[in-house]
Short mmCIF file of C-alpha atoms and ligand atoms in Angstrom, two decimals:
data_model
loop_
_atom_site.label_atom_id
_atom_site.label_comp_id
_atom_site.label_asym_id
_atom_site.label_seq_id
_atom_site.Cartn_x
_atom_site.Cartn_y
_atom_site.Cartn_z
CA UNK A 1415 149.01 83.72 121.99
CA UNK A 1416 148.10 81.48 118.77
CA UNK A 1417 151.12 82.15 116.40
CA UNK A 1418 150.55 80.97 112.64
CA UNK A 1419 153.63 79.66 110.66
CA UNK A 1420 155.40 82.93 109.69
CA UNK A 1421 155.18 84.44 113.20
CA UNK A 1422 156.67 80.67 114.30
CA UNK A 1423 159.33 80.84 112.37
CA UNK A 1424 160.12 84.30 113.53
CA UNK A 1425 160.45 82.77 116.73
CA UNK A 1426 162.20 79.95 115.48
CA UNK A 1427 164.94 82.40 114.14
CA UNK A 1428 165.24 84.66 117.10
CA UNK A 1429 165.50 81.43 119.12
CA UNK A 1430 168.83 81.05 117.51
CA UNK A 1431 170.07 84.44 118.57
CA UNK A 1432 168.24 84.95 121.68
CA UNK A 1433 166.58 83.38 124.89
CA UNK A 1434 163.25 83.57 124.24
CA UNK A 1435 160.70 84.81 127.25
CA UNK A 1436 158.09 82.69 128.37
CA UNK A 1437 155.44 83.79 126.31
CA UNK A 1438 157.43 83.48 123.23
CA UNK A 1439 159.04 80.01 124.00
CA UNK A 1440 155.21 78.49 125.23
CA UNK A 1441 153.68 79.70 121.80
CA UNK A 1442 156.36 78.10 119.53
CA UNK A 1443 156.07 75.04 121.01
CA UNK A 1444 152.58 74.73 121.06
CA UNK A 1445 153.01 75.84 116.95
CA UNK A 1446 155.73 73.19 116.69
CA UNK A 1447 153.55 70.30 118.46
CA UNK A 1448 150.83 70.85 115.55
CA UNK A 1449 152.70 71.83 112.63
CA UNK A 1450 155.14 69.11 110.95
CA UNK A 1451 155.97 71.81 108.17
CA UNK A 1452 157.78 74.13 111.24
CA UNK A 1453 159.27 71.16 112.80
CA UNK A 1454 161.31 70.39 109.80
CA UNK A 1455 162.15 74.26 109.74
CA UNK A 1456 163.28 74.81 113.19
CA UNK A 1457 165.06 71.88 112.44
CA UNK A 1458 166.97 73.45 109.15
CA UNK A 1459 167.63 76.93 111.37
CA UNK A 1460 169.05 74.49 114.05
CA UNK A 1461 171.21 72.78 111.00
CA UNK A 1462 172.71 75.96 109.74
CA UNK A 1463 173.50 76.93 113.63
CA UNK A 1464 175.69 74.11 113.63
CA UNK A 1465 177.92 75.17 110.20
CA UNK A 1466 180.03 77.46 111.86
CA UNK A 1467 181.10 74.79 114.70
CA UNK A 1468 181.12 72.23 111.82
CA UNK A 1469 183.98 74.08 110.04
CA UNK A 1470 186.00 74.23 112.83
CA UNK A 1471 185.85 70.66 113.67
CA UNK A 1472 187.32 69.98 109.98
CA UNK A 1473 189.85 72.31 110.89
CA UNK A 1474 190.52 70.79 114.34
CA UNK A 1475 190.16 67.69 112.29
CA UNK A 1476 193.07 68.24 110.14
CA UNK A 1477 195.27 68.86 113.19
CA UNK A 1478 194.81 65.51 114.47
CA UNK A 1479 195.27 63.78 111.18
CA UNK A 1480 198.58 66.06 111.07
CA UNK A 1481 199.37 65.09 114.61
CA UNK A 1482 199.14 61.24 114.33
CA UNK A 1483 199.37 60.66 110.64
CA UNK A 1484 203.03 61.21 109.99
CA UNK B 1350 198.69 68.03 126.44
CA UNK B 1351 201.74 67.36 128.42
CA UNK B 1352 202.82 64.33 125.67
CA UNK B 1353 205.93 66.40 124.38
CA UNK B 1354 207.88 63.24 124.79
CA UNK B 1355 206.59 61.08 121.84
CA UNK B 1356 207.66 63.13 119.41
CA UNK B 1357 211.29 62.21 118.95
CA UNK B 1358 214.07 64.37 117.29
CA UNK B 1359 212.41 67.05 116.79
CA UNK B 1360 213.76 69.89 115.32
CA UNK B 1361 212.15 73.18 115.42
CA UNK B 1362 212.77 74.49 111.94
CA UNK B 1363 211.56 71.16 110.90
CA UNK B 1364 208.21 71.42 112.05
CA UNK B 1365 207.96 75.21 111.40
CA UNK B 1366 208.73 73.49 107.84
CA UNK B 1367 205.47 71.06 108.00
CA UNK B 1368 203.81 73.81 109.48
CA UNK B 1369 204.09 75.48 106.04
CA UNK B 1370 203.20 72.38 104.05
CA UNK B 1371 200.10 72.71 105.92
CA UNK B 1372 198.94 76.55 105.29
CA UNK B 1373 199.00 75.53 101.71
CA UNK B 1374 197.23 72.31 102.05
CA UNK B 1375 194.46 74.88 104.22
CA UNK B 1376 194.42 77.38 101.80
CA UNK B 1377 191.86 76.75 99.72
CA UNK B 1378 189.23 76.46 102.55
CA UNK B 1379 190.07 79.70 104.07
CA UNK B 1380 189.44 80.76 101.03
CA UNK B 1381 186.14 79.33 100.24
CA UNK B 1382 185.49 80.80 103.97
CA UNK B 1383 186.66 84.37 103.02
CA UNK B 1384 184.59 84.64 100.29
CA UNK B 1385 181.02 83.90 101.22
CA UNK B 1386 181.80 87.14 103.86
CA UNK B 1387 183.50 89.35 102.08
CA UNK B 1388 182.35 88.31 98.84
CA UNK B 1389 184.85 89.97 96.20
CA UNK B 1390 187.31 87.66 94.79
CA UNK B 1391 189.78 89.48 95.21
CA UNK B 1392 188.98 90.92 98.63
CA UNK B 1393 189.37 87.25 99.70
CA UNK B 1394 192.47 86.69 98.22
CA UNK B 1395 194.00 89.45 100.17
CA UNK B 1396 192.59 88.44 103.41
CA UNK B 1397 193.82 85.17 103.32
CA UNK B 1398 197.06 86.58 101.87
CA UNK B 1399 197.42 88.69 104.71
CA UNK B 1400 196.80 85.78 107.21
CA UNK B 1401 198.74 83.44 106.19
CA UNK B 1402 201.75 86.32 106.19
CA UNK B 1403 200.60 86.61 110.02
CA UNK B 1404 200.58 83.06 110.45
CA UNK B 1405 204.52 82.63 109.08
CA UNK B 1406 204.99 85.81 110.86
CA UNK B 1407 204.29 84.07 114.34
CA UNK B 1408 204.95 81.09 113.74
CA UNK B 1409 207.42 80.83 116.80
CA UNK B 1410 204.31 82.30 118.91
CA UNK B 1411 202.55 79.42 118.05
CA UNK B 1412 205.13 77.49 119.74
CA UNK B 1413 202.78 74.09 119.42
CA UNK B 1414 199.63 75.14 120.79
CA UNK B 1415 196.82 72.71 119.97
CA UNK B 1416 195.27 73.25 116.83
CA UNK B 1417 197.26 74.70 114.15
CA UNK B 1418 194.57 74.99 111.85
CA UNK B 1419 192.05 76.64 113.99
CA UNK B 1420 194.65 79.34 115.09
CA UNK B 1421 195.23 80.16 111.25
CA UNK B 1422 191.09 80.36 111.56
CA UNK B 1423 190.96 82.58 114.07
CA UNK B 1424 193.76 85.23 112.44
CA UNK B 1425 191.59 84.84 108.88
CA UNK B 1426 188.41 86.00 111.31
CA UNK B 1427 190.38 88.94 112.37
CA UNK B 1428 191.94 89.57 108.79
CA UNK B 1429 187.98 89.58 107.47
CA UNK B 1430 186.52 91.78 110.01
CA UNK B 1431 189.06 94.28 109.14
CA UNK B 1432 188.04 93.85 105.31
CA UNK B 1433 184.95 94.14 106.16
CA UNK B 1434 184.86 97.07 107.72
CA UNK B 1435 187.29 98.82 104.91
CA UNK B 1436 184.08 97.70 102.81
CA UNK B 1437 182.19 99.43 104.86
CA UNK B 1438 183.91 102.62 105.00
CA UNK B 1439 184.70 102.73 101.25
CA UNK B 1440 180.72 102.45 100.70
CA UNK B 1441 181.22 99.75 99.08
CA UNK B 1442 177.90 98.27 100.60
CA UNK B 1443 174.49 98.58 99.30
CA UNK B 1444 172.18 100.52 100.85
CA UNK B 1445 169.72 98.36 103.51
CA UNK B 1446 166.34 99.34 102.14
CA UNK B 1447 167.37 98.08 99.13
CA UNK B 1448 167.42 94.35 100.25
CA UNK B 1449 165.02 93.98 102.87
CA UNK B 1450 162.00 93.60 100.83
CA UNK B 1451 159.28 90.93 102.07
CA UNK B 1452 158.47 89.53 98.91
CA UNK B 1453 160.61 86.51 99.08
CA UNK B 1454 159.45 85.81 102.01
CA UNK B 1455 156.08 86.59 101.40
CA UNK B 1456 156.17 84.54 98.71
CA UNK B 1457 156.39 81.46 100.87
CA UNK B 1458 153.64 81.73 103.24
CA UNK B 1459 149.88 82.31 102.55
CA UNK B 1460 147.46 85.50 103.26
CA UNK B 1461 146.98 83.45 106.61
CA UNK B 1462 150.51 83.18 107.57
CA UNK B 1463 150.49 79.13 106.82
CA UNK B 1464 153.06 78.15 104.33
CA UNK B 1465 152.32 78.11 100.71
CA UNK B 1466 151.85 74.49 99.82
CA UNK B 1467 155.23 74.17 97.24
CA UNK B 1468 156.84 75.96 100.16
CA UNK B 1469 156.39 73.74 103.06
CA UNK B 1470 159.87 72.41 104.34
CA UNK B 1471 160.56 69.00 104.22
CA UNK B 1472 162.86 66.77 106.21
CA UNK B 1473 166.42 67.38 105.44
CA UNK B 1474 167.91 64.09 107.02
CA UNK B 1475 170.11 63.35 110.19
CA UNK B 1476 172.23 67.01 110.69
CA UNK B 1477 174.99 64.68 111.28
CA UNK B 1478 175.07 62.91 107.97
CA UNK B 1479 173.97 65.96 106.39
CA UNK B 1480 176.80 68.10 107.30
CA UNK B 1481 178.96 65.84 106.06
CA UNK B 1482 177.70 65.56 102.83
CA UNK B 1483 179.93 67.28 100.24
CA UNK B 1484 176.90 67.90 98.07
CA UNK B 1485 174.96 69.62 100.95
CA UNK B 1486 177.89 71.88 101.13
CA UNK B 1487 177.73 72.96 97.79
CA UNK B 1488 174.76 73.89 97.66
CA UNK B 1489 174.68 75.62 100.76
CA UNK B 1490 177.58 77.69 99.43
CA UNK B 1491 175.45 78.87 95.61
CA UNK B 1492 173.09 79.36 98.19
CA UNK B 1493 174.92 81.83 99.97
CA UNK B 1494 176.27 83.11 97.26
CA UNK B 1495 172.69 83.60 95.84
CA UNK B 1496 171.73 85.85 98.88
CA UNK B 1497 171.68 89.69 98.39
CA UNK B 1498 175.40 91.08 99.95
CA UNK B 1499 173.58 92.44 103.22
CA UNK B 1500 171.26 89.68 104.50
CA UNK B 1501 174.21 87.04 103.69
CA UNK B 1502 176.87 89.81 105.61
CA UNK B 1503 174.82 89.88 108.31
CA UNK B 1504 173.96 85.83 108.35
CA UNK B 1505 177.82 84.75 108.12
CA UNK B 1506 179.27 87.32 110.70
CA UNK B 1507 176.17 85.70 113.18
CA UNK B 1508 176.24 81.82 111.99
CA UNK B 1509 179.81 81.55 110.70
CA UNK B 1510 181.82 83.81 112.67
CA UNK B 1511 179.73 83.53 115.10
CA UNK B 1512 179.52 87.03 117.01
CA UNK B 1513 176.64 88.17 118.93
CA UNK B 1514 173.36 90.46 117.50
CA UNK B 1515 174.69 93.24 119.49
CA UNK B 1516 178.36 93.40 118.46
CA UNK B 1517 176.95 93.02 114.75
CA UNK B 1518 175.00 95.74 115.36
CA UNK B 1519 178.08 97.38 116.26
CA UNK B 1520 179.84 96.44 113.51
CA UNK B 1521 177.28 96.94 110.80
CA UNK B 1522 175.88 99.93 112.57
CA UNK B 1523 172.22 98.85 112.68
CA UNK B 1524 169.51 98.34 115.52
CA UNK B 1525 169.70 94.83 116.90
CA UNK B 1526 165.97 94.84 116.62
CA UNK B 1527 166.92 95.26 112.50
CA UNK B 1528 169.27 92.37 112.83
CA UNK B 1529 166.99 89.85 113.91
CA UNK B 1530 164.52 90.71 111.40
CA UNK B 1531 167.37 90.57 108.46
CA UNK B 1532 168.54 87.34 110.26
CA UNK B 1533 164.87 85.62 109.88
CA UNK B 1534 165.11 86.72 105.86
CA UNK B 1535 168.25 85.10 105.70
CA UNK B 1536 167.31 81.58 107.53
CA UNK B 1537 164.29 81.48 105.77
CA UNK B 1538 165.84 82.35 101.92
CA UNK B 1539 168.42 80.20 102.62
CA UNK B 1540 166.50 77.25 103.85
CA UNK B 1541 164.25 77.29 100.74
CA UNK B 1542 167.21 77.27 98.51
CA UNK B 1543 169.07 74.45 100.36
CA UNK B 1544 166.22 72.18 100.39
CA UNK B 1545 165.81 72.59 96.62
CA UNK B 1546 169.48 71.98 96.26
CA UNK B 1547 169.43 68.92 98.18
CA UNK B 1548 166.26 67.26 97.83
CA UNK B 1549 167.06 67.12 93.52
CA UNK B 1550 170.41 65.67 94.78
CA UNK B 1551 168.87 63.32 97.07
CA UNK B 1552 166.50 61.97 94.31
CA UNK B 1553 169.51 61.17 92.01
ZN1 ZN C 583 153.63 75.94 111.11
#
């Protein structure tokens, strides 16, 4: 199935929250292999993915700087 | 974990002490944290009121686990899902319909489904050096803070909390299928407004 750039980054999302099937995961990537516009996107969704892990490496951060700093 | 030994004369109270000295010095980023979800100022307040009261509370629990900071975290998680869900029951939250309009989103692609030309995203950077930009996380929190209360609900409990499309369904009490669609709104809004954000920082 040919998927245009809003359907792609509906996939793109749901990606982030689900495994894709087959269908699904062979379309985007097809999209994403043509498109730079969506690469940069799934990029960004990837991004803000990470912010939840991020703040919790601070945190864990600031334990180790308490831990060996003083 | 088993290096006990190192730390020499130590005293319980003592470290129960820094302990303390470093819910304060946390403080403000719980409650940064506690407001994009519940977002009320005062909602927030009490929250992170009412977690660091748990954390004092037990303290001698924590009996030096790894990771003081992330085990305030996790009681603030528990302290917002139950102020959430007082939101929810006081009907405090908008209706659904009301939000989940296309026309944002519309507004960035074409007829054709291609993106609009000002709309097509651009590339943000290494993630690594990104995310720990202070100015990227300013804007990405007026961006949040931009969103309408149910999209950015459902995009913190998912991105930032981290729970699953089916137990936000739960909580929220809407189809998963519902959630996925609110969750593409939310990337999408929010990845437009970051990249403005950013990119006028970046040209600076
Ligand atoms: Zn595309």
């Amino acid at each position: 199935m040919i998927v245009m750039c809003k359907e792609a980054t509906r996939l793109m999302s749901l990606k982030q929250d689900r495994l894709l099937t087959l269908k699904e995961r062979i379309s985007l990537r097809v999209h994403l292999m043509m498109c730079d516009a969506c690469r940069h996107c799934d990029d960004q969704f990837g991004l803000l993915h990470k912010i939840g892990d991020k703040i919790e490496e601070d945190l864990d951060e600031e334990t180790r700087t308490h831990r060996h700093g003083q | 974990m088993t290096d006990q030994s190192s730390s020499v004369g130590d005293d319980p109270t003592d470290d129960s002490t820094k302990r303390m000295e470093r819910l304060t010095a946390v403080r403000p980023r719980l409650l940064s944290f506690a407001r994009l979800h519940l977002r009320d100022n005062a909602q927030a307040e009490d929250a992170v009121q009412e977690a660091l009261m748990a954390a004092i509370e037990k303290d001698a629990s924590f009996a030096g686990r790894s990771g003081y900071e992330t085990w305030v975290f996790g009681i603030l998680k528990y302290k917002i899902l139950d102020g959430l869900r007082m939101q929810k029951r006081q009907g405090q939250w908008q209706p659904l319909e009301d939000e989940t309009d296309d026309d944002a989103i519309d507004r960035q692609f074409q007829q054709n489904g291609r993106w609009h030309e000002g709309a097509r995203p651009l590339g943000w950077g290494e993630p690594e050096t990104v995310l720990d930009n202070d100015h990227f996380w300013q804007v990405f929190d007026a961006c949040m803070i931009a969103l309408p209360d149910t999209i950015a609900r459902v995009f913190s409990l998912r991105e930032l909390m981290g729970l699953s499309t089916e137990q936000i369904c739960h909580e929220i009490g809407i189809k998963e299928n519902n959630c996925w669609v609110i969750l593409h709104r939310a990337r999408l809004k929010l990845r437009s407004c970051i990249e403005k954000g950013w990119m006028k920082g970046q040209e600076k």
